[in-house]
Amino acid sequence: MNYAEIIVTRRTQPNYQTFTYSIPKTLRRRLRKGQVVEVPFGRQIVTGVVLKTTQETEIEGTRNIKKIIFPTSLLDENQFQLAELISQYYKCALGIVIKAITPRYVRGKTLYKINYLRGTRRKPKSPKQEKVLDFLKKNPGTFSVKEVARRTNVSENLLKQMLKNHLVKGVEEIQYPDPLAIYQKEVKQRKIPEPLNLPKINLAHNPIYLIFDQSGNTKDKIYLEQIKKVISKDKQVLLIVPEISLTPAKIKQLLSYFPDQVAIWHSKLSRSHKMHQWLKIQSGEAKIIIGSRSSLFCPFKKLGLVILDNEHDSSYKQEQSPRYHARKITLMLNQLRKIPVILGSANPSVESYYATQRKKYNLIRIPPKKKPRAEIVDLTTEIHKGNRSIFSDGFLETLNATLQNKGQAVLFLNRRGSATLVICRECGHVVSCPRCDIPLVYHTQDQKKLFRCHHCYYQVEAPKRCPNCYSHYLNYLGLGTQKIEEEIKKYFPKAKILRIDKDSASKKSVFFNIYQKFQNKKADILIGTKMIQSFLHFPNVSFLGIVNADTLLNLPDFRNQEKTFQLLNQFLIAIQNKKNPGRTIIQTYIPNNLALRSLVTNNYQKLLAKELKDRRELNYPPFGQLIKLIYTAKKEEKCFEVGVKLKLNLARFQHKIGLEDAEIIGPTPAFIPKVGDQYRYYLILKGKGVRKLLPAVPPSWRIDIDPESLL
């Protein structure tokens, strides 16, 4: 082959097209699809992935591939086929998909090893050299220079001289650091407990199972039992978890049951750690892979089962291109490679639950073991009693009792910062982001007072006067985790308090530091956003306080009720599935909300039935498909004009192809209409067969197939 199509692993044009290069004669026999190569790109030398090789090309003046920088293919044929499917389904350029699934190559540490060289005519020149050759002849295999020196009692310099004189054979090996080494030191090997009365699962004929586990912890036992069965047949298992659930405890548990057989994969791994795990998975050495959504793209040698834990979790949807959902990719693997799939959740997505009703999935329902120790507190009643505090009397009493009994408490609020709205009482001016036209959030950090945008990360020192009329009368309104921390300190000045959110734990090292402090009881109260879920299983946590559930419920989105129940239910399960279950108080101004009522009565089926009824009437998923079309521009007028034009074109195209059951909604501004000096407008396509309208969408529009949210 004379030419190769290369996808360069750096940002190019918006469509990430491939580039054609000439293959030098010295590389033609060695170049393979999926290899990482070095190529000239403009004035730079960059890395790229070989997509395919061809004998001829119509392109003139092609430049030469510089070199192959990794001897084996990083991507195999299965990965290329999956990339093609993703590209087709999500209407995304293949180059974008390939780039997303390929690990960024980084060269590891070179280690020189030696073994016996057969057929050499060279003779040893000393008894020590004879001793080395005798050892290598009697011990087939490859050894490091250091190991041979130790076992034969000779110097490393002697061995290096023997290598130079071709008395022994040298092997160059690239090594990468193992990210699991830090855990393996702390792990003690354990036997998997014998399963008692677990539901039977038959993985023959590549089924899809949905485990609806209302007990909260039975699904983990089922996972372990199935993992054990699959790896006994020398196959691999992929266990996918939301990134927030990929905790040290989870990793240590698997390592204790399956030492030396586990690999991890997630976005926080360094490049060298990723290369180590990638090669371990590719070789088949790793039998169990636990990872976040991107682990679906690992180079499995013999994949035998995919488990998607907490399949309802919205973090499985990627918001950047390719905008895939891990559940959809899991189902693609089931179709493409005939691999059994287990979806697990204590509160499955409406779509997955409906699939069991249509007999597309096998349903295993595990009933709840306990009634939730949770109560709803009506904040309007508190106001009528004269309590103007953020916290109800019962909330503070329970928190106080928890601290008196040397327990730990976790408080949840789904907002960061101290004040979410700053308004001037003189002129009514709202302090807003100049790039996004939305209110700035007030923060305090290292004794600094800051206004911060949570969307474009614009930040400015908080002014003492109104920027509009220079009045001193600024009113700080709204709640955030930082404000909760300030208020709790007033009520409990002696309590040791930690806060966990994107502001306080933006780095992985900071997160683990907070995790260890709370685990080791060096703090009494933890306040945070969704990140608190990783802390609720600690034995000493006996109180969970939902400061204001309405911050979740008041979002204008069709999945709102479902998502609120799922998030809070995960919290309840974590705090209750312990030897000493904790208590939960949920504060709200809408106590009769169905999601909250279903939560405290453990009746998710009631909420599912209502959601399915409403969505059937409105043609929302799973009854109709949603596609979100996104257009951005510096001027709002342009967004609207381009949106109206596309809507007219789509309507004509819809009529032309005879697509009746489709609705075109918009153009409408996004929920946050302006981010980073760019206005955003949406067109929503809703109904059956709406994908047929996509050929009429120009490339200037971003396409989001099956969006998690319409906000």
C-alpha angles and dihedrals in degrees: 000000000000104000138039133199108225132193106209114220096228134077112286131155119337093264095049092224121192122255126221120230134178117248111227115229090246091062103038097094094044104041114105137176110269097027123132113239139178116239138172112254114181105310093335136081110229138171124251143173122245108239097178143331127234138188095224141020137190091217115103128213097024117179125231126259105246100212148322105258099187119040099214129050113267091200124049131202093267091057092049090051091050090048090053091052092049091048092052098044098043095038091236129142112263089232091062091052094047091049091050095052099042116089114233103256117238125175114244131210114295113232121188117216131180138209139171115299110217121207097021116148093200116110127219112255099206142026089253091057089048089052091053093049091047091052093049092046092052094043111051113204142063123294135184117250089244093053095049090048091052096046096045097036095235131125124267088233090061091054092048089052090051089052090051091050092047094242090129132027119253124214122192114214127185113218131194129194116263113235090203094060091089091057099040092066091060099042125099117200115250137182119244108251113250108260117247121204095336117166114263117252122191112199094187116117092025100272129186114229128191113202107201097193111185090168087067100218108049094082091063090057090049090051092053092048092051093044089054092051096047098047090048085067090054093253131129129246125207115206111190119196133172110270091246090059094052092099130158089251092058093048093046091051092056092044091052092054098036110026117192091006100084131094128180130210130186141130096264095064115108118245093255091048089050091052090051093052094041092056092043090055094042093053092050092241089120110068097175121045118189116187152128124273095293091062086081087079097056118124100255115193097200112359113192105168140013119204118191107195119202088009090183094065114124092213088075087077114084114219096200125066122311085048096197131157117225091223091056092048089049089055090047089056089051090055099037101043101019092241122161115243132206118193114193133191143143086218111023124205117268089244095054093044090051090050089060090052089054090048093243090122130034109242123218110182119192113193123227118271098204139026110249116260090222135122135187119230117204107221092197088064089053090054091050088053089055096255107139094170125116087242130062120232091250091051093054093042092053092046091049092049090050092054092044089055091051091249128138128243133207120202122196132204123158095220132079128215136039104273123015094197130036115189133176113238091205102053104007093241114160113214102238141175110266089214100045107026091227128117116278116234119235115235136173116212129171089344090308121123111220141177110215136185112222092203109047096015093237108163134188135170110264111257120227091219134048108272089220107045102007092237119156091219104098116159118211110209138174134036136273135164091266091055090050089053091052092049095046090053089058092054097038108026094167095051118106107233133194127187125208120192138109091284097051098035108030091138126063092231091056091049092053091046091055090043093055094044093054093042090053091050094246089136133045102202132033118196120190156122125262089316089080090082091084091059103047097083093065108118095233096055105104104157132053117185121193098201096197122355090186092079085071099037099049097066112112098232132122093233093049099107093044094048094046092053093046096051096045092042090056088055093049093049092049094052095042103044093078137096089260108032118214131229126246131206119191116198118203145148090220104055095165094059109135095227092054094043091049088050098056092042093045091233106137091153090068091056092044091052091051092046093050091049093050095044093049089055093047096039093239123149131325088032097042132018125246126213121181117206114199128198125182131191139153092245121059092210090060092052090053095045094048089046093053091048093051092046090055091047091048091049091052091047091047090054091045094055093039096240105162104164097066133098126204110205124190154319089234133157116256118257086258096035099190128037125169096352090308124112116217127209129181138210113194121207112200133179142043117323096011090141086075088071094059097088086069093057113099120225092251088076122077114227122216111187115202097358117204090220139018093212 
